[in-house]
Amino acid sequence: MGRRELERLSREELIELVLRLQRPEKTSRTSSKPPSTDRKERREQAKPGGAKPGHEGHGRTLSPDPDEVVAHRPGQCSCCAGALAPDLPAEIVSVFERIELPEVAPIVTQHQRLAVRCPSCGARVVAPVPSAAGGTPFGPRLHAVATYLKTFQALSYERLQAALADLFGLPLSQGGLMNLLRRAQRQFRSGREAAVSVLRGAAVVASDETRVRIEGSNAYHWVFRSDEAVVHHAAPTRAASVVREMMDGHRPAVWLSDRYTAQQGHGERHQTCLAHLARHVAYAVEVSDDPVPLRLQLWLGSVFSLAERVTDLAASTLSAKRRALERRLSEILTVPSRCDLTRDLQAKIGRARDQLLVFLDHPGRVAVTNNGCERALRPAVVQRKVTNGYRAMWAAAGEADVRTVIDTARLAGADTFATILKTIRA
């Protein structure tokens, strides 16, 4: 805004402009910005990590089946210096375990084709080509280890190459690693198709997306989540067409997401992620003296408290509490205010009003936040920050397939590496 435009403003407009410029920047606590964007001084004021006062400590669980047990028995009495026979009854007073990793070296099996001369006719007979000679020289466990380190530990090709060489003595080129990972990822396609099929029959579906770099361009990593399946999907766009293609005409009873337009209209009803709204309200409470944001914050606190015990309350009780919450919200949204942040909040929450308490109609089946999807997306965000994206679309799509199979298996308590190895061996 130039000098002439400023001179045309009224006194009230100038005051409002100055107040806006004095507002603090938004942080991860008061917006959807990630914690990594917070200023250093904000992070220094954060609560220290580690156990909180009163937290009950937990020790490492002892192995139920140790490889070796060494019993340390006293040989002499510390009181009278008498000898203690080795067959005296004893009791265990303490246990200490020492754990070590064995040296890991690749097992190389060399297949040699031999030729012999027939003593009867003199013909030279060559052994048939063994099945091991066809395809890749690398076994399924090596494929599984490389897939695990690349996908779930966010190693770049260069760092993965170094890890395999330093830890296992396996010198592989980056091109060889790329081919190895591509072969492994193909094994996850059928599992991904099964997860998509389950998703398209789910009654409640949640979705979210995050930005990634693919082939040097901006793209998006999507995640769709139900009670029985988690589907990851790499796409060049953030548009609603991605959701329509994924769901293939299926409209679940409830769709859970934030207020982004492309995420709207895909279910019979929609539950808005209240955590997103709570962060916007927290910012208004922090920078404004208007009482309305604080009332909204208290209202959201009541909703979160009700969500924690929604399965413990009778239907009549839930109905009564819902009416009370709706009355309180109506009063808050109709309060006149001169604060632009308050008016924006009132308008935003008013537009989403029919999406705030949908979870009460599905006790225990619909969450009030989209934290499940956000947790599923977090590894993709870490991968983006560490490796700066994917060199090719096949790599992004293949990694999404791997994450789909693993995250779906995790819903049933399956182990990550065991699932990878089982899928590759199939």
XYZ file of C-alpha atoms in Angstrom:
426
model
C 0.000 0.000 0.000
C 1.450 3.362 -1.081
C 1.469 6.770 0.597
C -1.571 8.056 -1.309
C -3.676 5.053 -0.308
C -2.651 5.498 3.337
C -3.615 9.189 3.270
C -7.124 8.253 2.149
C -7.697 5.930 5.120
C -9.790 7.090 8.053
C -8.475 7.209 11.612
C -10.297 3.960 12.482
C -8.905 2.224 9.393
C -5.359 3.317 10.246
C -5.728 2.022 13.803
C -6.997 -1.314 12.478
C -4.082 -1.521 10.022
C -1.497 -0.854 12.738
C -3.081 -3.459 15.023
C -2.903 -6.045 12.226
C 0.772 -5.306 11.609
C 1.505 -5.744 15.323
C 0.007 -9.217 15.491
C 2.489 -12.028 16.163
C 3.279 -14.571 13.489
C 1.283 -17.768 13.423
C 2.973 -20.890 14.796
C 2.274 -24.607 14.728
C 0.153 -24.142 17.864
C -2.056 -21.460 16.334
C -2.277 -22.603 12.707
C -1.718 -25.550 10.387
C 1.978 -24.677 9.969
C 4.390 -27.540 10.846
C 6.488 -27.258 14.030
C 9.670 -26.994 11.950
C 8.602 -23.485 10.818
C 8.442 -22.124 14.364
C 11.037 -19.545 15.296
C 13.952 -20.665 17.428
C 12.893 -18.559 20.404
C 9.461 -20.180 20.279
C 11.067 -23.630 20.377
C 13.300 -22.569 23.281
C 10.198 -21.681 25.298
C 8.684 -25.078 24.675
C 8.315 -27.587 27.466
C 11.358 -29.826 27.935
C 11.172 -33.375 26.663
C 11.483 -36.512 28.689
C 9.338 -37.936 31.433
C 7.059 -35.568 33.313
C 6.984 -35.402 37.133
C 5.037 -38.310 38.571
C 5.524 -40.495 35.500
C 6.039 -44.137 36.417
C 9.346 -45.394 35.094
C 9.651 -48.464 32.887
C 12.685 -50.659 32.480
C 13.699 -52.708 29.481
C 11.910 -56.053 29.293
C 14.220 -59.008 29.816
C 14.454 -61.605 27.069
C 12.179 -64.611 27.722
C 14.482 -66.911 25.721
C 18.152 -65.856 26.040
C 20.712 -67.570 23.825
C 22.997 -68.240 26.762
C 22.617 -68.118 30.557
C 25.658 -67.668 32.808
C 25.042 -68.245 36.535
C 27.408 -66.386 38.866
C 27.591 -68.310 42.149
C 29.602 -67.216 45.211
C 32.458 -69.569 46.060
C 33.291 -68.354 49.564
C 31.256 -67.109 52.516
C 31.806 -63.402 53.115
C 31.127 -63.897 56.839
C 33.286 -66.889 57.913
C 35.351 -67.389 54.735
C 34.069 -70.961 54.454
C 33.888 -72.680 51.069
C 30.441 -72.843 49.421
C 29.762 -76.093 47.589
C 28.475 -75.717 43.993
C 25.459 -77.965 44.710
C 24.005 -75.752 47.463
C 20.469 -74.431 46.776
C 20.539 -70.924 45.275
C 18.112 -68.153 44.429
C 18.281 -65.462 41.759
C 18.734 -62.016 43.307
C 19.278 -59.973 40.130
C 19.561 -60.405 36.382
C 21.726 -58.462 33.953
C 21.704 -58.945 30.201
C 24.407 -58.076 27.710
C 23.175 -57.758 24.152
C 25.334 -57.767 21.057
C 24.705 -57.929 17.338
C 26.449 -60.690 15.400
C 28.670 -59.789 12.507
C 26.507 -59.692 9.405
C 27.977 -60.885 6.127
C 26.172 -61.704 2.887
C 25.699 -65.379 2.060
C 26.845 -65.919 -1.523
C 25.761 -69.114 -3.258
C 27.594 -69.646 -6.537
C 25.857 -71.893 -9.059
C 28.220 -73.538 -11.551
C 27.032 -75.281 -14.708
C 29.172 -78.290 -15.439
C 29.712 -80.211 -18.661
C 30.816 -83.836 -18.898
C 31.718 -86.164 -21.765
C 29.417 -89.179 -22.177
C 31.567 -92.365 -21.960
C 29.125 -94.216 -24.210
C 28.779 -91.940 -27.232
C 31.320 -89.239 -26.535
C 28.746 -86.442 -26.561
C 29.435 -83.358 -24.432
C 26.518 -82.915 -21.997
C 25.930 -79.548 -20.290
C 23.777 -79.185 -17.141
C 20.525 -77.245 -17.665
C 20.389 -73.604 -16.599
C 19.339 -73.534 -12.902
C 16.334 -71.473 -11.893
C 18.584 -69.387 -9.619
C 20.418 -68.101 -12.704
C 17.301 -66.350 -13.988
C 16.362 -62.817 -12.864
C 18.137 -60.876 -10.151
C 21.150 -62.162 -8.216
C 19.785 -60.584 -5.010
C 17.575 -62.540 -2.618
C 14.272 -61.508 -1.009
C 15.778 -60.525 2.348
C 18.165 -58.107 0.666
C 15.228 -56.634 -1.256
C 13.307 -56.317 2.028
C 16.186 -54.613 3.871
C 16.714 -52.100 1.061
C 12.976 -51.378 0.864
C 12.750 -50.902 4.627
C 15.736 -48.537 4.794
C 14.642 -46.513 1.758
C 10.941 -46.241 2.625
C 10.774 -46.226 6.411
C 14.168 -44.776 7.360
C 14.152 -42.161 4.560
C 17.609 -42.966 3.215
C 18.599 -41.387 -0.071
C 20.170 -43.583 -2.739
C 23.627 -42.334 -1.757
C 23.108 -43.045 1.958
C 21.465 -46.413 1.238
C 24.408 -47.343 -0.951
C 26.799 -46.441 1.879
C 24.761 -48.304 4.516
C 24.699 -51.553 2.555
C 28.427 -51.301 1.870
C 29.450 -50.382 5.434
C 27.095 -52.679 7.351
C 26.909 -55.724 5.091
C 29.881 -55.448 2.749
C 27.623 -55.162 -0.322
C 28.952 -52.729 -2.947
C 25.964 -51.840 -5.148
C 25.658 -49.070 -7.707
C 22.831 -46.568 -7.413
C 21.438 -47.893 -10.679
C 21.470 -51.412 -9.253
C 19.700 -50.165 -6.115
C 17.086 -48.439 -8.231
C 16.361 -51.646 -10.131
C 16.288 -53.635 -6.875
C 13.739 -51.278 -5.291
C 11.611 -51.219 -8.414
C 11.412 -55.025 -8.423
C 10.497 -55.052 -4.733
C 7.801 -52.394 -5.100
C 6.034 -54.396 -7.805
C 5.292 -57.068 -5.193
C 3.099 -54.623 -3.253
C 0.669 -53.795 -6.065
C -1.803 -56.574 -5.320
C -1.839 -55.637 -1.634
C -2.503 -52.051 -2.559
C -5.424 -53.065 -4.794
C -6.874 -55.108 -1.917
C -6.627 -52.118 0.433
C -8.330 -49.853 -2.121
C -11.149 -52.390 -2.468
C -11.660 -52.370 1.307
C -11.590 -48.567 1.364
C -14.301 -48.376 -1.291
C -16.636 -50.316 0.995
C -15.933 -48.391 4.200
C -18.649 -46.477 6.037
C -16.234 -43.858 7.431
C -13.271 -42.500 5.452
C -10.738 -39.828 6.396
C -8.340 -38.107 4.010
C -5.463 -35.653 3.957
C -2.558 -34.712 1.707
C 0.884 -33.109 1.830
C 3.156 -31.576 -0.739
C 6.048 -33.570 -2.260
C 8.517 -33.070 -5.097
C 8.307 -35.560 -7.968
C 10.551 -35.271 -11.026
C 11.478 -31.739 -9.959
C 7.867 -30.491 -9.812
C 5.386 -29.909 -7.023
C 3.047 -32.838 -6.446
C 1.057 -34.344 -3.566
C 1.102 -37.406 -1.371
C -2.472 -38.335 -0.408
C -3.650 -40.674 2.317
C -7.117 -42.221 2.745
C -7.922 -44.027 5.963
C -10.703 -46.254 7.270
C -10.898 -48.654 10.210
C -9.562 -51.521 8.098
C -7.380 -49.956 5.409
C -4.888 -47.135 4.839
C -4.223 -46.150 1.228
C -1.357 -43.872 0.155
C -1.447 -42.294 -3.277
C 0.973 -40.087 -5.220
C -0.661 -37.565 -7.546
C 0.465 -34.488 -9.499
C -2.510 -32.472 -8.235
C -4.400 -31.559 -5.068
C -7.762 -31.413 -6.841
C -10.971 -33.227 -5.897
C -10.544 -35.424 -8.973
C -7.971 -37.446 -7.016
C -10.591 -38.310 -4.397
C -13.242 -39.150 -7.001
C -10.847 -41.448 -8.847
C -9.815 -43.171 -5.618
C -13.380 -43.769 -4.386
C -14.738 -44.770 -7.819
C -18.302 -43.700 -7.038
C -18.438 -44.933 -3.434
C -19.891 -42.408 -0.974
C -19.245 -43.347 2.657
C -21.685 -42.383 5.379
C -19.154 -39.930 6.864
C -16.083 -38.233 5.413
C -13.506 -36.765 7.816
C -11.038 -34.075 6.741
C -10.089 -30.434 7.160
C -11.982 -27.576 5.496
C -10.046 -27.667 2.201
C -12.573 -27.453 -0.652
C -11.237 -30.465 -2.592
C -11.902 -32.653 0.468
C -15.563 -31.641 0.700
C -18.671 -33.348 -0.678
C -17.389 -36.930 -0.893
C -19.571 -38.489 1.812
C -23.221 -38.417 2.792
C -22.140 -36.280 5.761
C -18.901 -34.554 6.685
C -17.044 -34.297 10.012
C -14.647 -31.357 10.071
C -11.336 -31.866 11.857
C -11.813 -29.788 14.996
C -8.073 -29.676 15.706
C -7.620 -27.378 12.699
C -10.340 -25.034 13.955
C -8.903 -25.139 17.473
C -5.541 -23.844 16.227
C -7.177 -20.897 14.448
C -9.158 -20.126 17.595
C -5.977 -20.320 19.692
C -4.354 -17.672 17.480
C -7.316 -15.334 17.899
C -7.237 -15.838 21.680
C -3.533 -14.994 21.702
C -3.695 -11.747 19.709
C -7.183 -10.399 20.400
C -8.837 -8.914 23.499
C -12.256 -9.857 22.169
C -14.006 -12.401 24.463
C -15.587 -14.372 21.619
C -12.452 -16.412 20.663
C -12.042 -17.452 24.295
C -15.678 -18.559 24.395
C -15.098 -20.556 21.208
C -12.014 -22.146 22.775
C -14.011 -23.182 25.837
C -16.766 -24.528 23.576
C -14.271 -26.646 21.636
C -12.829 -27.877 24.922
C -16.298 -29.118 25.892
C -16.611 -30.910 22.550
C -13.219 -32.613 22.931
C -14.118 -33.677 26.472
C -17.418 -35.128 25.250
C -15.646 -36.972 22.414
C -13.395 -38.780 24.914
C -16.379 -40.378 26.673
C -18.869 -40.544 23.823
C -19.069 -44.351 23.962
C -19.832 -44.310 27.688
C -22.958 -42.147 27.476
C -26.524 -43.105 26.651
C -28.155 -41.859 23.455
C -30.521 -39.608 25.404
C -27.594 -38.036 27.264
C -25.714 -37.420 24.015
C -28.807 -35.822 22.522
C -29.208 -33.491 25.498
C -25.544 -32.493 25.449
C -25.709 -31.892 21.713
C -28.632 -29.505 22.109
C -26.757 -27.662 24.838
C -23.637 -27.366 22.664
C -25.656 -26.104 19.709
C -27.371 -23.469 21.846
C -24.040 -22.233 23.201
C -22.577 -22.101 19.696
C -25.564 -20.137 18.366
C -25.077 -17.556 21.096
C -21.344 -17.252 20.358
C -21.781 -16.929 16.595
C -24.371 -14.127 16.901
C -22.317 -11.891 19.221
C -21.440 -8.655 17.368
C -17.744 -7.840 17.247
C -15.448 -5.157 15.860
C -12.477 -7.560 15.699
C -11.843 -8.863 12.193
C -10.326 -12.103 13.546
C -13.478 -12.769 15.537
C -15.718 -12.053 12.565
C -13.616 -14.356 10.373
C -13.845 -17.116 12.983
C -17.592 -16.681 13.337
C -18.006 -16.886 9.561
C -15.678 -19.887 9.192
C -17.310 -21.879 11.994
C -20.766 -20.824 10.847
C -20.119 -22.269 7.387
C -18.961 -25.560 8.934
C -21.656 -25.659 11.591
C -23.386 -28.780 10.282
C -19.989 -30.590 10.212
C -18.888 -30.024 13.811
C -20.918 -32.569 15.806
C -21.470 -35.363 13.271
C -19.374 -37.697 15.451
C -22.213 -37.774 18.006
C -24.374 -39.668 15.506
C -21.706 -42.371 15.188
C -20.327 -42.921 18.719
C -16.853 -44.418 18.651
C -16.734 -44.713 14.849
C -16.049 -41.106 13.822
C -13.192 -39.107 15.345
C -13.284 -35.363 15.966
C -9.757 -34.848 14.605
C -7.898 -36.102 11.565
C -4.818 -37.095 13.560
C -4.883 -40.620 12.102
C -4.239 -39.312 8.590
C -1.713 -36.765 9.826
C 0.293 -39.493 11.562
C 0.173 -41.612 8.400
C 1.501 -38.663 6.368
C 4.330 -37.808 8.752
C 6.859 -40.316 7.270
C 6.230 -38.852 3.823
C 6.983 -35.380 5.199
C 10.216 -36.666 6.746
C 11.144 -38.305 3.442
C 10.543 -35.022 1.610
C 12.769 -33.072 3.981
C 15.584 -35.630 3.984
C 15.748 -36.586 0.290
C 14.022 -33.578 -1.330
C 11.560 -35.768 -3.200
C 11.501 -38.462 -5.882
C 13.443 -38.691 -9.114
C 10.577 -40.404 -10.946
C 6.825 -40.910 -10.601
C 7.273 -44.703 -10.475
C 9.349 -44.282 -7.316
C 6.686 -42.137 -5.617
C 3.875 -44.477 -6.678
C 5.853 -47.577 -5.673
C 6.652 -46.163 -2.252
C 2.978 -45.281 -1.800
C 2.114 -48.923 -2.552
C 4.614 -50.099 0.076
C 3.227 -47.703 2.687
C -0.309 -48.789 1.840
C 0.395 -52.464 2.491
C 2.440 -51.811 5.642
C 0.097 -49.252 7.237
C -2.904 -51.486 6.526
C -1.117 -54.437 8.112
C -0.210 -52.290 11.120
C -3.903 -51.797 11.848
C -3.936 -55.488 12.759
C -0.704 -55.221 14.763
C 1.648 -56.672 12.130
C 5.405 -56.061 12.244
C 6.769 -53.726 9.569
C 9.842 -55.629 8.385
C 8.158 -59.031 8.679
C 5.336 -57.763 6.444
C 7.802 -56.403 3.881
C 9.697 -59.701 3.741
C 6.499 -61.736 3.533
C 5.177 -59.607 0.665
C 8.411 -59.783 -1.319
C 8.643 -63.559 -0.873
C 5.037 -64.079 -2.021
